[in-house]
Amino acid sequence: MTRAVLSIGSNLGDRLDHLRTAVAGLGDAVLVVSGVYETPPWGDADQPAYLNAAVMVADPAATPDDWLARAHAAETAAGRVRDPARRYGPRTLDVDVVAVWEDDGRPVLSDDPALTLPHPRAHQRAFVLRPWIDIDPHGRLAGHGWLTDLLNAEPVAGDALELTPRPDLSLESDT
């Protein structure tokens, strides 16, 4: 497997720094990073707003499980603590493996509970779709269709109106 889309988000502590650290931790695997969006919490409204972005990564040696391990390592480095009683609760960093493609461009499909691909709720989340469109404007989510069509479908379209682009915030290095 060579290419993947990761969704990154943070709503605790220095949100931007957590996103930047996640991108930096992916190193040379990063192909392109979306803009940053401020988004209301999804699934549990009693928490601070998130900063969200998408990252396209590539590594000819990486498997889907490798991308998941890198996602978990980034979360751990950001001090993420998982609260099993609050599935959609606040977090220093959340990194989801949204989609993975084979060398020949075919999407990887998996119903493994540890890593379902594509991400089973990506088509319902404007905070995943909008940043992904930034980096892949003609992208498709396997089994669901064109990203732009998904973003404009109800109820996602309503959520998309609540996303605030943050052009004042960049995940690019300041150096």
XYZ file of N, CA and C in Angstrom:
525
model
N 0.854 -1.169 0.000
C 0.000 0.000 0.000
C 0.894 1.223 0.000
N 0.478 2.231 -0.707
C 1.361 3.387 -0.768
C 0.725 4.683 -0.330
N -0.589 4.819 -0.448
C -1.178 6.137 -0.218
C -2.350 6.030 0.734
N -2.516 7.070 1.572
C -3.626 7.092 2.527
C -4.047 8.530 2.776
N -5.307 8.699 3.194
C -5.802 9.978 3.692
C -6.034 9.817 5.177
N -5.464 10.727 5.945
C -5.642 10.753 7.394
C -6.403 12.015 7.749
N -7.334 11.888 8.665
C -8.062 13.031 9.201
C -7.479 13.319 10.574
N -7.124 14.585 10.820
C -6.554 14.948 12.115
C -7.401 16.034 12.765
N -7.570 15.934 14.069
C -8.357 16.918 14.788
C -7.906 17.050 16.232
N -8.151 18.229 16.805
C -7.776 18.496 18.191
C -8.725 19.533 18.774
N -9.126 19.312 20.045
C -9.917 20.353 20.718
C -9.501 20.571 22.171
N -8.330 20.094 22.539
C -7.801 20.328 23.886
C -6.376 20.862 23.796
N -6.033 21.741 24.703
C -4.677 22.276 24.750
C -4.391 23.164 23.559
N -3.149 23.162 23.116
C -2.738 23.952 21.960
C -3.121 23.164 20.705
N -4.344 23.376 20.256
C -4.905 22.585 19.157
C -4.037 22.626 17.905
N -3.600 23.810 17.522
C -2.798 23.941 16.314
C -1.464 23.219 16.463
N -0.841 23.355 17.614
C 0.433 22.677 17.838
C 0.261 21.157 17.763
N -0.839 20.632 18.293
C -1.067 19.178 18.211
C -1.168 18.733 16.748
N -1.873 19.519 15.916
C -1.981 19.178 14.499
C -0.618 19.274 13.808
N 0.107 20.335 14.097
C 1.438 20.496 13.489
C 2.374 19.365 13.883
N 2.318 18.961 15.147
C 3.183 17.879 15.611
C 2.830 16.570 14.920
N 1.532 16.324 14.705
C 1.113 15.112 14.000
C 1.655 15.113 12.575
N 1.543 16.244 11.887
C 2.047 16.337 10.511
C 3.560 16.154 10.499
N 4.259 16.812 11.410
C 5.717 16.688 11.477
C 6.136 15.246 11.758
N 5.365 14.558 12.604
C 5.680 13.178 12.940
C 5.535 12.220 11.771
N 4.750 12.596 10.782
C 4.598 11.753 9.584
C 5.768 11.925 8.625
N 6.548 12.962 8.841
C 7.794 13.157 8.104
C 7.646 13.181 6.595
N 8.557 12.476 5.927
C 8.612 12.463 4.467
C 7.429 11.764 3.824
N 6.603 11.102 4.603
C 5.424 10.441 4.038
C 4.352 11.447 3.615
N 4.429 12.684 4.134
C 3.408 13.689 3.834
C 3.566 14.188 2.396
N 2.480 14.053 1.628
C 2.436 14.585 0.266
C 1.824 15.974 0.234
N 0.702 16.142 0.943
C -0.002 17.415 0.947
C -0.890 17.492 2.188
N -1.062 18.711 2.686
C -1.870 18.960 3.875
C -2.945 19.974 3.514
N -4.146 19.739 3.993
C -5.260 20.658 3.730
C -5.124 21.931 4.550
N -6.046 22.834 4.294
C -6.200 23.972 5.172
C -6.778 23.514 6.507
N -6.790 24.416 7.462
C -7.324 24.127 8.797
C -8.751 24.661 8.869
N -9.613 23.896 9.499
C -11.011 24.274 9.694
C -11.342 24.200 11.173
N -12.081 25.180 11.651
C -12.619 25.118 13.013
C -14.020 24.544 12.890
N -14.303 23.541 13.707
C -15.557 22.816 13.570
C -16.202 22.576 14.929
N -17.524 22.577 14.948
C -18.186 22.228 16.207
C -17.969 20.745 16.495
N -18.046 20.356 17.762
C -17.880 18.947 18.088
C -18.968 18.096 17.440
N -18.609 16.876 17.116
C -19.524 15.945 16.452
C -19.821 14.804 17.420
N -21.072 14.501 17.625
C -21.431 13.345 18.441
C -21.583 13.626 19.927
N -20.958 14.667 20.427
C -21.010 15.036 21.841
C -20.777 16.545 21.897
N -21.848 17.301 21.956
C -21.759 18.762 21.821
C -21.175 19.466 23.036
N -21.055 18.792 24.170
C -20.602 19.420 25.405
C -19.074 19.378 25.500
N -18.416 20.121 24.609
C -16.957 20.182 24.586
C -16.535 21.334 23.674
N -15.249 21.707 23.721
C -14.778 22.818 22.888
C -14.789 22.478 21.393
N -14.700 23.520 20.567
C -14.610 23.359 19.121
C -13.280 22.692 18.741
N -13.294 22.059 17.589
C -12.117 21.366 17.065
C -11.425 22.193 16.001
N -10.142 21.941 15.841
C -9.435 22.271 14.621
C -9.248 20.953 13.888
N -9.570 20.952 12.578
C -9.481 19.736 11.771
C -8.728 20.009 10.484
N -8.102 18.969 9.961
C -7.403 19.022 8.679
C -7.313 17.606 8.125
N -6.857 17.509 6.881
C -6.621 16.205 6.255
C -5.196 16.186 5.725
N -4.626 14.988 5.713
C -3.253 14.809 5.260
C -3.226 13.635 4.278
N -2.636 13.853 3.103
C -2.393 12.777 2.154
C -0.962 12.319 2.368
N -0.803 11.023 2.619
C 0.515 10.462 2.900
C 0.803 9.316 1.938
N 2.077 9.029 1.750
C 2.479 7.912 0.890
C 3.750 7.293 1.433
N 3.792 5.981 1.354
C 4.970 5.217 1.749
C 4.841 3.857 1.076
N 5.738 3.526 0.162
C 5.600 2.279 -0.581
C 5.624 1.028 0.297
N 6.181 1.135 1.485
C 6.280 -0.033 2.351
C 5.142 -0.123 3.370
N 4.317 0.907 3.455
C 3.304 0.959 4.521
C 2.062 0.147 4.167
N 1.580 -0.580 5.144
C 0.316 -1.314 5.053
C -0.745 -0.494 5.781
N -2.011 -0.836 5.634
C -3.041 -0.134 6.416
C -2.755 -0.185 7.912
N -2.297 -1.322 8.408
C -1.982 -1.427 9.837
C -0.830 -0.505 10.227
N 0.118 -0.289 9.304
C 1.205 0.656 9.581
C 0.664 2.068 9.734
N -0.301 2.455 8.854
C -0.892 3.790 8.978
C -1.630 3.923 10.301
N -2.322 2.865 10.716
C -3.018 2.908 12.006
C -2.016 3.043 13.156
N -0.911 2.313 13.079
C 0.117 2.408 14.129
C 0.695 3.824 14.184
N 0.919 4.438 13.026
C 1.429 5.815 13.004
C 0.397 6.785 13.583
N -0.878 6.551 13.290
C -1.941 7.396 13.846
C -1.958 7.295 15.368
N -1.903 6.077 15.879
C -1.911 5.878 17.337
C -0.661 6.465 17.985
N 0.496 6.357 17.321
C 1.738 6.929 17.868
C 1.622 8.445 17.968
N 1.025 9.081 16.959
C 0.848 10.535 17.002
C -0.077 10.929 18.147
N -1.172 10.177 18.323
C -2.103 10.461 19.418
C -1.425 10.311 20.773
N -0.642 9.259 20.920
C 0.067 9.020 22.175
C 1.065 10.145 22.454
N 1.779 10.565 21.415
C 2.750 11.657 21.572
C 2.075 12.952 22.000
N 0.813 13.123 21.609
C 0.063 14.333 21.989
C -0.612 14.183 23.347
N -0.395 13.063 24.016
C -0.961 12.865 25.344
C -2.432 12.492 25.342
N -2.902 11.906 24.268
C -4.318 11.538 24.203
C -4.636 10.458 25.228
N -5.732 10.673 25.923
C -6.253 9.693 26.870
C -7.642 9.296 26.382
N -7.854 8.019 26.148
C -9.151 7.527 25.673
C -10.067 7.255 26.858
N -11.256 7.834 26.816
C -12.268 7.628 27.843
C -13.342 6.720 27.255
N -13.351 5.430 27.625
C -14.310 4.504 27.029
C -15.765 4.888 27.303
N -16.002 5.693 28.317
C -17.367 6.106 28.637
C -17.820 7.288 27.768
N -16.883 7.887 27.026
C -17.220 9.073 26.225
C -16.571 8.931 24.843
N -17.208 8.142 23.997
C -16.651 7.792 22.686
C -16.273 9.012 21.852
N -17.121 10.019 21.803
C -16.853 11.204 20.986
C -16.448 12.399 21.842
N -15.756 12.120 22.932
C -15.367 13.174 23.854
C -14.175 13.974 23.376
N -13.790 14.978 24.153
C -12.673 15.846 23.781
C -11.358 15.078 23.745
N -10.422 15.618 22.971
C -9.129 14.944 22.846
C -8.049 15.916 22.404
N -6.837 15.641 22.857
C -5.702 16.448 22.429
C -5.448 16.236 20.948
N -5.592 14.991 20.487
C -5.378 14.687 19.076
C -6.154 13.434 18.714
N -6.813 13.512 17.575
C -7.489 12.355 16.993
C -6.960 12.211 15.574
N -6.451 11.040 15.245
C -5.964 10.758 13.898
C -6.698 9.528 13.404
N -7.486 9.708 12.348
C -8.221 8.592 11.754
C -7.650 8.256 10.393
N -7.482 6.965 10.135
C -7.135 6.487 8.805
C -8.457 6.424 8.045
N -8.634 7.295 7.076
C -9.909 7.420 6.371
C -9.961 6.487 5.169
N -8.901 6.460 4.383
C -8.866 5.633 3.175
C -7.420 5.280 2.856
N -7.243 4.106 2.254
C -5.918 3.639 1.837
C -6.066 3.077 0.421
N -5.037 3.292 -0.418
C -5.052 2.773 -1.782
C -3.834 1.903 -2.031
N -4.029 0.864 -2.824
C -2.953 -0.018 -3.281
C -2.039 0.742 -4.240
N -0.907 0.139 -4.577
C 0.022 0.733 -5.543
C -0.654 1.061 -6.865
N -1.600 0.228 -7.292
C -2.249 0.417 -8.584
C -3.454 1.355 -8.517
N -3.691 1.979 -7.356
C -4.773 2.936 -7.213
C -6.085 2.354 -6.718
N -6.173 1.043 -6.588
C -7.399 0.428 -6.074
C -7.542 0.723 -4.588
N -8.763 1.089 -4.143
C -8.958 1.329 -2.706
C -8.891 0.028 -1.921
N -8.337 0.130 -0.739
C -8.308 -1.015 0.174
C -9.645 -1.043 0.915
N -10.296 -2.185 0.896
C -11.559 -2.377 1.604
C -11.319 -3.375 2.727
N -11.807 -3.039 3.919
C -11.610 -3.917 5.071
C -12.765 -3.752 6.047
N -13.257 -4.877 6.556
C -14.284 -4.814 7.599
C -13.724 -5.259 8.947
N -12.409 -5.222 9.074
C -11.742 -5.548 10.332
C -12.155 -4.515 11.381
N -12.667 -4.956 12.540
C -13.089 -3.989 13.568
C -11.957 -3.066 14.041
N -10.710 -3.510 13.957
C -9.586 -2.675 14.380
C -9.310 -1.553 13.374
N -9.605 -1.797 12.092
C -9.390 -0.788 11.057
C -10.324 -1.085 9.888
N -11.489 -0.455 9.914
C -12.455 -0.585 8.835
C -12.111 0.442 7.766
N -12.008 -0.029 6.514
C -11.666 0.856 5.409
C -12.649 0.702 4.271
N -13.079 1.844 3.694
C -12.789 3.181 4.190
C -13.437 3.395 5.559
N -13.050 4.470 6.216
C -13.604 4.779 7.539
C -15.128 4.739 7.444
N -15.782 4.013 8.344
C -17.222 3.778 8.201
C -18.127 4.998 8.346
N -17.626 6.085 8.894
C -18.471 7.270 9.054
C -17.930 8.490 8.307
N -16.890 8.313 7.503
C -16.290 9.448 6.788
C -17.304 10.144 5.889
N -18.180 9.390 5.269
C -19.160 9.982 4.338
C -20.202 10.837 5.043
N -20.252 10.760 6.386
C -21.219 11.520 7.183
C -20.602 12.737 7.854
N -19.332 12.964 7.670
C -18.632 13.977 8.442
C -18.040 15.068 7.575
N -18.647 16.230 7.636
C -18.156 17.367 6.872
C -16.725 17.714 7.266
N -16.362 17.525 8.534
C -15.022 17.882 8.987
C -13.956 16.953 8.427
N -14.359 15.829 7.843
C -13.441 14.946 7.108
C -13.479 15.294 5.625
N -14.677 15.408 5.064
C -14.847 15.610 3.628
C -14.294 16.940 3.133
N -14.619 18.048 3.828
C -14.196 19.377 3.355
C -12.673 19.494 3.274
N -11.923 19.135 4.326
C -10.461 19.216 4.203
C -9.909 18.244 3.154
N -10.529 17.067 3.014
C -10.070 16.097 2.019
C -10.241 16.677 0.618
N -11.318 17.375 0.376
C -11.534 18.008 -0.930
C -10.435 19.031 -1.213
N -9.936 19.710 -0.189
C -8.828 20.653 -0.372
C -7.633 19.980 -1.047
N -7.339 18.760 -0.654
C -6.126 18.082 -1.134
C -6.396 17.103 -2.269
N -7.673 16.816 -2.541
C -8.050 15.862 -3.584
C -9.420 16.256 -4.138
N -9.473 17.358 -4.902
C -10.768 17.917 -5.327
C -11.630 16.980 -6.165
N -11.023 15.984 -6.789
C -11.777 15.031 -7.604
C -11.822 13.655 -6.931
N -11.679 13.657 -5.607
C -11.608 12.405 -4.868
C -12.942 11.688 -4.749
N -12.815 10.390 -4.536
C -13.974 9.522 -4.321
C -13.736 8.697 -3.054
N -14.799 8.462 -2.337
C -14.759 7.585 -1.169
C -15.356 6.252 -1.607
N -14.556 5.219 -1.586
C -14.993 3.908 -2.058
C -16.307 3.503 -1.400
N -17.253 3.055 -2.235
C -18.541 2.610 -1.741
C -19.544 3.715 -1.495
N -19.111 4.979 -1.623
C -19.995 6.106 -1.327
C -20.074 7.144 -2.433
N -19.016 7.345 -3.202
C -19.062 8.268 -4.314
C -18.113 9.435 -4.194
N -18.412 10.468 -5.021
C -17.580 11.662 -5.092
C -17.644 12.442 -3.783
N -16.499 12.937 -3.342
C -16.442 13.708 -2.094
C -17.358 14.918 -2.147
N -17.371 15.634 -3.273
C -18.198 16.838 -3.369
C -19.684 16.500 -3.270
N -20.107 15.388 -3.874
C -21.508 14.974 -3.763
C -21.855 14.626 -2.322
N -20.935 13.954 -1.634
C -21.178 13.575 -0.237
C -21.276 14.818 0.650
N -20.420 15.796 0.395
C -20.430 17.011 1.206
C -21.722 17.795 1.016
N -22.305 17.713 -0.173
C -23.519 18.465 -0.470
C -24.799 17.705 -0.163
N -24.692 16.464 0.283
C -25.871 15.660 0.605
C -26.320 15.938 2.040
N -27.613 15.802 2.272
C -28.121 15.938 3.650
C -27.784 14.675 4.424
N -27.500 14.727 5.717
C -27.427 15.915 6.567
C -26.043 16.560 6.590
N -25.103 16.019 5.820
C -23.733 16.539 5.850
C -23.685 18.000 5.419
N -24.508 18.376 4.447
C -24.490 19.752 3.947
C -24.761 20.759 5.064
N -25.658 20.429 5.980
C -25.919 21.306 7.121
C -24.705 21.439 8.020
N -24.023 20.325 8.253
C -22.802 20.362 9.060
C -21.714 21.184 8.366
N -21.664 21.102 7.034
C -20.631 21.820 6.281
C -20.758 23.325 6.465
N -21.970 23.801 6.660
C -22.178 25.234 6.866
C -21.584 25.712 8.187
N -21.355 24.790 9.107
C -20.804 25.148 10.415
C -19.282 25.095 10.458
N -18.643 24.662 9.381
C -17.185 24.645 9.310
C -16.682 26.048 9.007
N -15.676 26.474 9.730
C -15.097 27.790 9.508
C -13.673 27.619 9.004
N -13.408 27.984 7.752
C -12.021 27.938 7.276
C -11.160 28.866 8.127
N -9.953 28.436 8.445
C -9.027 29.234 9.243
C -7.766 29.503 8.443
N -7.834 30.360 7.414
C -6.635 30.645 6.612
C -5.532 31.318 7.422
N -5.862 31.827 8.602
C -4.877 32.432 9.483
C -4.017 31.387 10.188
N -4.418 30.115 10.092
C -3.681 29.031 10.733
C -3.109 28.119 9.659
N -1.840 27.782 9.784
C -1.194 26.936 8.787
C -0.513 25.760 9.473
N -0.548 24.635 8.806
C 0.163 23.471 9.315
C 1.554 23.375 8.718
N 1.871 24.296 7.845
C 3.209 24.344 7.257
C 4.208 24.816 8.313
N 5.418 24.399 8.151
C 6.481 24.790 9.071
C 6.746 26.280 8.972
N 7.030 26.898 10.095
C 7.382 28.321 10.125
C 8.834 28.567 9.746
N 9.603 27.499 9.558
C 11.030 27.669 9.258
C 11.304 27.552 7.788
